[in-house]
Coordinates of C-alpha atoms and ligand atoms in Angstrom, one line a residue:
Chain A
X1 CA 7.3 25.9 -23.7
X2 CA 10.0 23.5 -23.5
X3 CA 11.8 21.7 -26.7
X4 CA 12.2 18.1 -24.5
X5 CA 9.5 15.8 -24.8
X6 CA 7.1 15.4 -21.9
X7 CA 7.6 11.8 -22.0
X8 CA 10.4 9.8 -24.2
X9 CA 10.8 6.5 -24.7
X10 CA 13.1 4.2 -27.0
X11 CA 13.0 0.3 -27.5
X12 CA 11.8 -0.2 -24.0
X13 CA 11.5 -4.2 -23.3
X14 CA 10.1 -6.0 -20.5
X15 CA 9.2 -9.2 -19.8
X16 CA 7.6 -11.4 -16.9
X17 CA 10.0 -15.1 -16.6
X18 CA 9.9 -16.1 -20.6
X19 CA 6.6 -13.6 -21.5
X20 CA 7.6 -10.7 -23.2
X21 CA 5.5 -8.3 -22.5
X22 CA 6.9 -5.3 -24.4
X23 CA 9.7 -5.6 -27.1
X24 CA 11.0 -2.5 -28.1
X25 CA 8.3 0.5 -27.5
X26 CA 9.1 3.6 -28.5
X27 CA 7.1 7.0 -28.2
X28 CA 7.4 10.7 -27.8
X29 CA 4.9 12.7 -26.3
X30 CA 5.3 16.4 -26.2
X31 CA 4.8 18.5 -23.0
X32 CA 1.2 19.8 -22.6
X33 CA -0.7 17.5 -24.7
X34 CA -3.0 14.4 -24.1
X35 CA -1.5 11.1 -25.7
X36 CA -3.4 8.1 -25.3
X37 CA -2.1 4.4 -25.3
X38 CA -4.9 2.1 -26.3
X39 CA -4.5 -1.9 -26.3
X40 CA -6.6 -4.7 -25.8
X41 CA -6.2 -6.6 -22.5
X42 CA -2.7 -7.8 -21.4
X43 CA -1.1 -6.0 -24.0
X44 CA 1.2 -4.4 -21.8
X45 CA -0.3 -0.8 -20.8
X46 CA -0.3 -1.3 -17.0
X47 CA 3.7 -2.4 -17.7
X48 CA 4.5 0.7 -19.3
X49 CA 2.8 3.0 -17.2
X50 CA 4.4 1.4 -13.8
X51 CA 8.2 1.4 -15.8
X52 CA 7.0 5.5 -16.4
X53 CA 6.1 5.6 -12.9
X54 CA 9.4 4.2 -11.8
X55 CA 7.4 0.9 -9.8
X56 CA 9.0 -1.0 -12.8
X57 CA 12.6 -1.7 -14.0
X58 CA 12.5 -2.0 -18.2
X59 CA 14.8 -4.8 -18.9
X60 CA 15.8 -3.0 -22.0
X61 CA 15.5 0.3 -23.7
X62 CA 15.5 3.8 -22.5
X63 CA 12.6 5.7 -20.9
X64 CA 12.7 9.6 -19.8
X65 CA 9.6 11.7 -17.9
X66 CA 10.6 16.0 -17.7
X67 CA 13.6 14.8 -19.3
X68 CA 14.8 12.6 -16.7
X69 CA 15.5 9.1 -16.5
X70 CA 13.6 6.5 -15.4
X71 CA 16.4 4.1 -14.4
X72 CA 18.8 6.6 -13.1
X73 CA 16.8 9.5 -12.0
X74 CA 14.0 8.0 -10.3
X75 CA 13.5 11.0 -7.9
X76 CA 13.6 13.3 -10.2
X77 CA 11.2 11.3 -12.0
X78 CA 8.6 11.3 -9.1
X79 CA 8.6 14.7 -8.5
X80 CA 7.4 15.9 -11.5
X81 CA 4.7 12.6 -11.7
X82 CA 1.2 11.8 -10.4
X83 CA 0.2 8.4 -10.9
X84 CA -3.8 7.2 -11.0
X85 CA -3.4 3.4 -11.3
X86 CA -5.6 1.1 -13.1
X87 CA -7.5 -0.1 -9.7
X88 CA -8.7 2.4 -7.2
X89 CA -6.5 3.1 -4.9
X90 CA -7.3 5.2 -1.8
X91 CA -7.1 4.6 1.9
X92 CA -10.5 3.0 2.9
X93 CA -10.2 3.5 6.2
X94 CA -9.7 7.4 6.1
X95 CA -12.6 9.6 5.0
X96 CA -12.5 11.4 1.3
X97 CA -10.7 14.7 2.9
X98 CA -8.5 12.7 5.3
X99 CA -7.0 10.7 1.8
X100 CA -6.1 14.2 -0.1
X101 CA -4.5 15.7 3.1
X102 CA -2.4 13.0 3.6
X103 CA -1.4 13.3 0.1
X104 CA -0.9 17.3 0.3
X105 CA 0.9 16.7 4.0
X106 CA 3.3 13.8 2.0
X107 CA 3.6 16.6 -0.9
X108 CA 4.8 18.8 2.1
X109 CA 2.0 21.6 0.9
X110 CA 1.0 24.4 3.4
X111 CA -2.6 24.4 4.0
X112 CA -3.2 20.5 3.3
X113 CA -6.5 21.5 4.3
X114 CA -7.6 23.9 1.9
X115 CA -6.3 22.1 -0.6
X116 CA -8.9 19.2 0.1
X117 CA -11.8 21.6 0.4
X118 CA -11.1 23.0 -2.4
X119 CA -10.6 19.7 -4.8
X120 CA -13.6 18.0 -2.7
X121 CA -15.4 20.9 -4.3
X122 CA -14.3 20.7 -7.7
X123 CA -14.8 16.8 -8.4
X124 CA -18.5 17.3 -6.5
X125 CA -17.2 15.4 -3.2
X126 CA -17.7 17.8 -0.9
X127 CA -20.9 16.1 0.5
X128 CA -19.5 13.2 1.3
X129 CA -16.2 14.9 2.3
X130 CA -16.2 12.9 5.6
X131 CA -17.3 9.8 4.7
X132 CA -15.2 6.8 4.9
X133 CA -13.9 6.3 1.2
X134 CA -14.9 2.3 2.0
X135 CA -18.4 3.7 1.3
X136 CA -17.5 5.2 -1.7
X137 CA -19.1 4.1 -5.3
X138 CA -16.9 3.5 -7.7
X139 CA -17.3 7.2 -9.7
X140 CA -16.5 9.0 -6.5
X141 CA -13.5 6.9 -5.2
X142 CA -12.7 7.4 -9.3
X143 CA -12.8 11.3 -9.1
X144 CA -11.3 11.0 -4.9
X145 CA -8.1 9.2 -6.7
X146 CA -7.7 11.8 -9.8
X147 CA -8.0 14.4 -7.1
X148 CA -5.5 13.3 -5.3
X149 CA -2.7 13.2 -7.8
X150 CA -3.7 17.0 -8.8
X151 CA -2.6 17.6 -5.5
X152 CA 0.9 19.4 -6.2
X153 CA 0.3 20.0 -9.5
X154 CA 2.6 18.0 -11.2
X155 CA 3.7 18.2 -14.9
X156 CA 2.9 14.8 -16.3
X157 CA 0.1 12.6 -14.7
X158 CA -0.5 9.5 -15.9
X159 CA -4.1 7.5 -16.1
X160 CA -4.1 3.9 -16.2
X161 CA -7.7 3.4 -17.5
X162 CA -9.6 6.5 -15.7
X163 CA -12.7 5.8 -17.2
X164 CA -12.9 2.2 -17.0
X165 CA -16.0 1.0 -14.7
X166 CA -17.4 4.5 -15.0
X167 CA -21.2 5.8 -15.4
X168 CA -21.4 8.0 -18.6
X169 CA -21.4 11.3 -16.6
X170 CA -18.5 10.6 -14.5
X171 CA -16.5 9.8 -17.7
X172 CA -17.8 12.9 -19.1
X173 CA -16.7 14.8 -15.8
X174 CA -12.9 12.9 -16.2
X175 CA -12.7 14.1 -19.5
X176 CA -13.6 17.4 -18.6
X177 CA -11.0 17.2 -16.1
X178 CA -8.5 16.0 -18.5
X179 CA -8.8 18.4 -21.0
X180 CA -8.6 21.2 -18.3
X181 CA -5.3 20.1 -17.1
X182 CA -4.0 20.0 -20.7
X183 CA -5.3 23.6 -20.8
X184 CA -3.0 24.3 -18.0
X185 CA 0.2 22.7 -19.5
X186 CA 0.0 19.2 -18.0
X187 CA 0.7 16.2 -19.5
X188 CA -1.5 13.6 -19.8
X189 CA -0.6 9.6 -20.6
X190 CA -3.9 7.8 -20.6
X191 CA -4.0 4.5 -21.2
X192 CA -7.5 2.7 -22.7
X193 CA -9.6 0.2 -24.4
X194 CA -12.2 2.4 -25.6
X195 CA -11.4 3.6 -29.2
X196 CA -13.9 6.7 -28.5
X197 CA -11.7 8.3 -25.6
X198 CA -8.7 8.1 -27.2
X199 CA -10.5 9.7 -30.5
X200 CA -12.9 12.3 -28.1
X201 CA -9.9 13.4 -25.8
X202 CA -6.1 12.5 -27.5
X203 CA -3.8 14.8 -29.8
X204 CA -2.1 11.6 -30.0
X205 CA -3.0 8.0 -30.5
X206 CA -0.5 4.9 -30.0
X207 CA -2.0 1.7 -30.8
X208 CA 0.3 -1.1 -28.4
X209 CA -0.1 -4.5 -29.6
X210 CA 1.8 -7.9 -29.4
X211 CA 4.5 -5.6 -27.2
X212 CA 5.5 -3.0 -30.0
X213 CA 3.4 0.7 -30.9
X214 CA 2.1 -0.5 -34.3
X215 CA 0.2 2.6 -35.0
X216 CA 0.9 6.1 -33.5
X217 CA -0.2 9.7 -34.7
X218 CA -3.0 12.4 -34.2
X219 CA -6.3 11.0 -35.2
X220 CA -6.3 12.6 -38.9
X221 CA -2.9 10.5 -39.3
X222 CA -4.4 7.6 -37.9
X223 CA -7.8 7.9 -40.2
X224 CA -5.3 8.2 -43.3
X225 CA -3.7 5.4 -42.5
X226 CA -6.8 4.0 -43.9
X227 CA -8.4 3.7 -48.0
X228 CA -9.8 7.0 -49.3
X229 CA -12.9 7.9 -48.1
X230 CA -16.0 8.7 -49.7
X231 CA -18.3 11.1 -48.6
X232 CA -22.0 10.5 -47.7
X233 CA -25.3 12.2 -46.1
X234 CA -27.0 10.1 -43.5
X235 CA -29.1 10.4 -41.2
X236 CA -27.9 10.0 -37.7
X237 CA -29.7 7.8 -35.1
X238 CA -29.4 9.4 -31.7
X239 CA -26.6 6.9 -29.6
X240 CA -28.4 4.9 -26.2
X241 CA -25.2 7.3 -24.6
X242 CA -27.3 10.3 -26.3
X243 CA -30.3 8.8 -25.6
X244 CA -29.4 8.1 -21.2
X245 CA -27.5 11.3 -21.3
X246 CA -30.9 13.1 -22.7
X247 CA -33.3 11.3 -20.2
X248 CA -30.5 11.3 -17.4
X249 CA -30.5 15.0 -18.0
X250 CA -27.3 16.1 -19.0
X251 CA -25.8 18.3 -22.1
X252 CA -26.0 15.8 -25.1
X253 CA -26.2 16.5 -28.7
X254 CA -30.2 17.0 -30.2
X255 CA -31.6 13.9 -30.6
X256 CA -31.6 13.5 -34.4
X257 CA -29.7 15.3 -36.5
X258 CA -27.8 15.3 -40.0
X259 CA -24.0 14.4 -40.3
X260 CA -21.5 14.0 -42.6
X261 CA -20.0 10.5 -42.2
X262 CA -17.2 8.7 -43.5
X263 CA -17.3 5.8 -45.1
X264 CA -14.4 3.0 -46.4
Chain B
X1 CA 15.6 13.4 0.4
X2 CA 16.6 12.0 3.2
X3 CA 16.5 14.9 5.6
X4 CA 12.4 14.3 4.8
X5 CA 12.3 11.0 6.0
X6 CA 11.6 11.8 9.8
X7 CA 8.7 13.9 8.7
X8 CA 7.2 11.3 6.2
X9 CA 7.3 8.7 8.9
X10 CA 5.5 11.0 10.8
X11 CA 3.1 11.3 8.3
X12 CA 2.4 8.2 7.4
X13 CA 2.7 6.3 11.1
X14 CA -0.3 8.8 12.2
X15 CA -2.5 7.5 9.3
X16 CA -2.0 3.5 10.1
X17 CA -2.5 4.9 14.0
X18 CA -5.8 6.0 12.6
X19 CA -6.3 3.0 11.5
X20 CA -5.8 1.3 14.6
X21 CA -7.9 4.1 16.3
X22 CA -10.5 3.1 13.8
X23 CA -10.6 -0.4 14.3
X24 CA -10.1 -1.1 18.0
X25 CA -10.9 -4.7 17.9
X26 CA -7.1 -5.0 16.0
X27 CA -6.0 -4.9 19.6
X28 CA -9.2 -6.2 21.0
X29 CA -8.2 -10.0 19.1
X30 CA -4.4 -9.2 20.1
X31 CA -4.9 -9.5 23.4
X32 CA -7.9 -12.1 23.5
X33 CA -5.8 -14.6 22.7
X34 CA -3.0 -14.5 25.8
X35 CA -5.6 -13.5 28.4
X36 CA -7.6 -16.9 27.1
X37 CA -4.4 -18.9 28.1
X38 CA -4.0 -16.8 31.3
X39 CA -7.4 -17.8 32.4
X40 CA -7.5 -21.7 32.4
X41 CA -3.6 -22.3 33.5
X42 CA -3.8 -19.8 36.1
X43 CA -7.3 -20.7 37.6
X44 CA -7.3 -24.9 36.3
X45 CA -4.0 -26.1 35.2
X46 CA -1.7 -23.9 37.9
X47 CA -2.4 -25.9 40.5
X48 CA -0.9 -28.6 39.1
X49 CA 1.7 -27.5 37.9
X50 CA 5.1 -27.9 39.6
X51 CA 7.1 -24.2 39.4
X52 CA 8.9 -24.6 42.9
X53 CA 7.8 -21.6 45.2
X54 CA 6.0 -18.4 44.0
X55 CA 2.3 -17.8 42.4
X56 CA 1.8 -19.5 38.8
X57 CA 0.7 -16.4 37.3
X58 CA 4.1 -14.7 38.4
X59 CA 5.9 -17.4 36.8
X60 CA 3.8 -17.4 33.7
X61 CA 3.3 -13.7 32.8
X62 CA 6.7 -13.6 31.0
X63 CA 5.7 -15.8 28.6
X64 CA 2.3 -14.3 28.1
X65 CA 4.0 -11.4 26.9
X66 CA 5.6 -13.2 24.1
X67 CA 2.7 -14.8 22.9
X68 CA 0.9 -11.3 22.9
X69 CA 3.8 -9.7 20.6
X70 CA 3.2 -13.2 18.5
X71 CA -0.6 -12.8 18.1
X72 CA 0.1 -9.0 17.4
X73 CA 2.5 -8.9 14.8
X74 CA 0.0 -10.8 12.6
X75 CA -2.1 -7.5 12.4
X76 CA 1.4 -5.8 11.0
X77 CA 1.5 -8.3 8.3
X78 CA -2.3 -8.0 7.7
X79 CA -1.9 -3.7 7.6
X80 CA 1.0 -4.1 5.0
X81 CA -0.7 -6.4 2.6
X82 CA -3.8 -4.5 2.9
X83 CA -1.5 -1.4 1.4
X84 CA 0.2 -3.8 -1.5
X85 CA -3.1 -5.3 -2.7
X86 CA -5.1 -2.2 -2.6
X87 CA -2.6 -0.6 -4.5
X88 CA -2.0 2.3 -2.1
X89 CA 1.9 1.1 -1.3
X90 CA 2.3 1.9 -5.1
X91 CA 0.8 5.4 -5.0
X92 CA 3.1 6.1 -2.5
X93 CA 5.8 4.5 -3.9
X94 CA 5.2 6.9 -6.8
X95 CA 5.4 9.9 -4.9
X96 CA 7.9 12.3 -4.1
X97 CA 8.4 11.0 -0.7
X98 CA 11.1 8.7 1.0
X99 CA 10.4 5.8 0.2
X100 CA 11.5 3.4 3.3
X101 CA 9.0 5.8 5.0
X102 CA 5.9 3.8 4.0
X103 CA 7.7 0.7 5.8
X104 CA 9.0 2.5 8.4
X105 CA 5.2 3.7 9.4
X106 CA 4.3 0.2 9.3
X107 CA 7.0 -0.7 11.8
X108 CA 6.8 2.4 14.7
X109 CA 3.0 1.6 14.3
X110 CA 3.5 -2.1 15.2
X111 CA 5.5 -1.3 18.5
X112 CA 3.2 0.9 19.4
X113 CA 0.2 -1.3 19.0
X114 CA 2.0 -4.0 20.4
X115 CA 3.6 -2.3 23.4
X116 CA -0.2 -1.2 24.0
X117 CA -1.8 -4.7 24.1
X118 CA 1.7 -5.8 25.9
X119 CA 0.1 -3.2 28.7
X120 CA -3.8 -4.5 28.4
X121 CA -2.0 -8.0 29.2
X122 CA 0.0 -6.6 32.2
X123 CA -3.1 -5.1 33.9
X124 CA -5.4 -8.4 33.5
X125 CA -2.7 -10.4 35.0
X126 CA -2.3 -7.8 38.0
X127 CA -6.3 -8.1 38.2
X128 CA -5.5 -11.6 38.8
X129 CA -3.0 -11.6 40.8
X130 CA 0.5 -11.3 39.5
X131 CA 2.8 -9.1 41.8
X132 CA 5.8 -7.9 41.7
X133 CA 8.7 -5.7 43.5
X134 CA 10.7 -4.6 40.6
X135 CA 11.9 -1.0 41.1
X136 CA 11.8 1.4 37.9
X137 CA 15.0 0.0 36.6
X138 CA 13.9 -3.4 35.9
X139 CA 10.8 -2.2 34.4
X140 CA 12.7 -0.4 31.9
X141 CA 14.7 -3.9 31.3
X142 CA 11.2 -5.5 31.0
X143 CA 9.9 -2.5 28.5
X144 CA 13.7 -2.5 26.3
X145 CA 13.5 -5.9 25.6
X146 CA 10.0 -6.4 24.7
X147 CA 10.7 -3.6 22.0
X148 CA 13.6 -5.3 20.8
X149 CA 11.3 -8.3 20.4
X150 CA 9.0 -6.5 19.2
X151 CA 11.0 -4.9 16.7
X152 CA 12.3 -8.0 15.8
X153 CA 8.9 -9.8 15.0
X154 CA 7.7 -6.8 13.3
X155 CA 10.3 -6.9 10.4
X156 CA 10.2 -10.5 10.2
X157 CA 6.2 -9.7 9.6
X158 CA 7.2 -7.2 7.3
X159 CA 8.2 -10.4 4.6
X160 CA 4.6 -11.9 4.4
X161 CA 3.0 -8.4 4.8
X162 CA 4.6 -8.1 1.2
X163 CA 4.5 -10.8 -0.4
X164 CA 1.5 -13.0 0.9
X165 CA -1.3 -13.2 -2.2
X166 CA -3.9 -14.2 0.6
X167 CA -5.6 -12.7 3.7
X168 CA -4.9 -16.6 4.9
X169 CA -1.2 -16.3 3.8
X170 CA -0.5 -13.4 6.0
X171 CA -1.7 -14.0 9.0
X172 CA -0.9 -18.1 9.1
X173 CA 2.7 -17.6 9.5
X174 CA 2.7 -16.7 12.9
X175 CA 0.9 -19.3 14.5
X176 CA 4.6 -21.3 14.5
X177 CA 5.7 -18.0 16.7
X178 CA 2.6 -18.2 18.9
X179 CA 3.3 -22.2 19.6
X180 CA 7.2 -21.9 20.2
X181 CA 6.6 -20.5 23.8
X182 CA 4.7 -24.1 24.7
X183 CA 8.2 -25.7 24.2
X184 CA 10.1 -23.6 26.4
X185 CA 10.3 -22.6 29.8
X186 CA 7.2 -20.0 29.8
X187 CA 4.7 -22.9 30.7
X188 CA 6.5 -25.8 32.8
X189 CA 10.2 -25.7 33.9
X190 CA 12.2 -27.4 31.6
X191 CA 13.7 -29.8 33.7
X192 CA 10.5 -32.3 33.6
X193 CA 10.8 -32.4 29.7
X194 CA 12.2 -35.8 28.1
X195 CA 16.0 -35.3 27.1
X196 CA 15.9 -33.9 22.9
X197 CA 12.6 -31.9 24.0
X198 CA 15.1 -30.4 26.9
X199 CA 17.1 -29.9 24.8
X200 CA 15.6 -27.3 22.1
X201 CA 13.6 -25.7 24.7
X202 CA 16.5 -24.8 26.7
X203 CA 18.2 -23.9 23.7
X204 CA 15.5 -21.6 22.0
X205 CA 15.1 -18.1 22.4
X206 CA 12.3 -18.0 24.5
X207 CA 13.3 -19.6 27.2
X208 CA 16.2 -17.1 27.8
X209 CA 14.0 -14.4 27.2
X210 CA 11.0 -15.9 29.2
X211 CA 14.0 -16.6 32.3
X212 CA 15.4 -13.0 32.2
X213 CA 11.8 -11.0 32.3
X214 CA 11.2 -13.4 34.9
X215 CA 14.5 -13.0 36.8
X216 CA 13.8 -9.3 36.5
X217 CA 10.7 -9.0 38.1
X218 CA 10.9 -11.8 40.9
X219 CA 14.4 -9.0 41.7
X220 CA 16.4 -11.8 41.1
X221 CA 20.3 -11.4 38.9
X222 CA 19.6 -12.0 35.5
X223 CA 23.0 -13.3 35.6
X224 CA 24.4 -14.8 32.0
X225 CA 20.5 -15.6 31.0
X226 CA 20.0 -11.9 30.5
X227 CA 23.0 -11.3 27.9
X228 CA 21.7 -14.6 26.0
X229 CA 18.7 -13.4 25.7
X230 CA 19.6 -9.7 24.8
X231 CA 21.9 -11.7 22.3
X232 CA 19.1 -13.4 20.5
X233 CA 16.9 -10.6 20.4
X234 CA 19.4 -8.3 18.6
X235 CA 20.4 -11.4 16.6
X236 CA 16.6 -12.0 15.7
X237 CA 16.4 -8.4 15.0
X238 CA 19.4 -7.6 12.6
X239 CA 19.0 -11.2 10.7
X240 CA 15.1 -10.3 10.1
X241 CA 15.6 -7.0 9.3
X242 CA 18.4 -7.8 6.7
X243 CA 15.6 -10.4 5.0
X244 CA 12.8 -8.4 4.9
X245 CA 14.9 -5.5 3.6
X246 CA 16.1 -7.7 0.9
X247 CA 12.4 -8.6 0.4
X248 CA 11.1 -4.9 -0.1
X249 CA 14.2 -4.0 -2.4
X250 CA 12.6 -6.9 -4.7
X251 CA 9.8 -5.7 -4.4
X252 CA 10.2 -1.8 -5.4
X253 CA 12.9 -3.4 -8.2
Ligands
ATP1 N1 3.2 -9.0 -11.9 C1 3.0 -10.1 -13.4 N2 3.9 -11.6 -13.2 C2 3.5 -12.3 -14.5 N3 2.9 -11.7 -15.2 C3 2.3 -10.7 -15.5 C4 2.5 -9.2 -14.2 N4 1.8 -8.1 -14.3 C5 1.8 -8.4 -16.0 N5 2.1 -9.5 -16.3 C6 1.3 -10.1 -17.7 O1 1.8 -9.0 -18.6 C7 0.6 -8.7 -19.6 C8 0.5 -7.3 -19.7 O2 0.0 -6.6 -18.6 P1 -0.7 -5.4 -18.4 O3 -1.0 -4.9 -16.8 O4 0.7 -4.7 -18.4 O5 -1.4 -5.3 -19.6 P2 -2.5 -4.4 -19.6 O6 -2.4 -3.7 -21.1 O7 -2.6 -2.8 -18.6 O8 -4.3 -5.3 -19.6 P3 -5.5 -4.5 -19.0 O9 -6.4 -3.9 -20.5 O10 -5.8 -6.2 -18.8 O11 -5.3 -3.7 -18.3 C9 -0.3 -9.9 -19.2 O12 -0.4 -10.6 -19.7 C10 0.0 -9.8 -17.2 O13 -0.5 -10.9 -17.5
MG2 MG1 -4.0 -2.5 -17.0

């Protein structure tokens, strides 16, 4: 366990032309935790991720990943991270397996074939291993991409909207993977527009709005921002997601149950 | 990091060569344009064109070789554009690799693809009656000039590959390059052209390169023209490389 945070951002600013996107963003992510960056379309989530992954230069402020400054030590930052961008970046002409082998070779790992086969099995892609990635469904591509990001076990993982466009099952799979990784000590920063995703996964949640972090904390801390809750008992109706998961044969809570809900 | 540039470039070049093997139509389309020009000029117009002694296919081939490269580099730009727009370019740039290897792999692939296309065009030309008494050294000199010319146009193609926003924008830049040989000594001698056109034709790079290759194939002394051709190729290469690298640095900044 290190005491330096895995990600440390302070006063980050970025404009495209005269359109300011980030106006002093600051946040800190302890290592081994899952951090969710929430924000509506155009809030600047992708911009933050690109700055952290050395694809974009900030106009002002500082950002450090794994203790390395993104502006002055970009090579060290790239040694420490893996990026799964918002739009699936796989080589469509290569097969799924070849994509994985390619990344393993670029990371100069021995046994790239074995690494690829293990990941294919782990992400339920073995049957499609030798098909061109162009033939993959959206969910398969996303899984392939995440698998590509895990090669080399980088300590910090950026996932930009990892579950957008996925069906509920694939989304649960991605969630499980993220939790597993965090359990092994990987720091995960993910962006999302889905509140339930942040709620379910993240140790810490930050809301990016109009260029600034307007809220930041654990779910419990964020809940305290609201007026005190009153406790009452209601019968919980199954959500459509519960029903969907139940009829397609997936683990789901029993259809009806009594739950404690907080109302405000 | 620098010590890995060879390894990273090799891995990425293997990848893009695999792309070409999986879509050989890019090579076929590349050689289709020059061959489609060879046919009518050799079999239809050729007999009406005054070139002095020798067969017209011998006269025409050098210019056709340049057109082959000019049409081939459209795919260089296209392959790079695909990487940039699909996001895989960014994935590579965020990995701990020598970043410039991404660009170099496209450049090397372009050279391999274009030299393959050139070889195919020469084979077709031989089938159509092209003959040369040139020795190994002269062939190597032709190969060297074509490789330099390919490199120069490849770096030029990197610019639209990195900056284009649409597929049309990416291939459109090569049309003027395909057209340039028409105002040169590639198809007809410049001596019959009207004043300003002739001046342009005699001072643009295609004429000196075409004349040099023609002389090499005809086992004639290349003379001063050879140095001018070499100067053009190297000069174009340096300018294109500088512009491409500037575009690249802006892109990844
Ligand atoms: N290359 C660019 N040039 C100009 N403006 C840009 C560029 N990239 C992003 N923007 C603008 O910056 C703002 C933030 O974009 P960004 O992609 O970071 O948002 P986001 O939070 O990831 O949104 P989404 O949820 O839609 O992915 C948007 O208004 C967008 O239009
Ligand atoms: Mg985004």
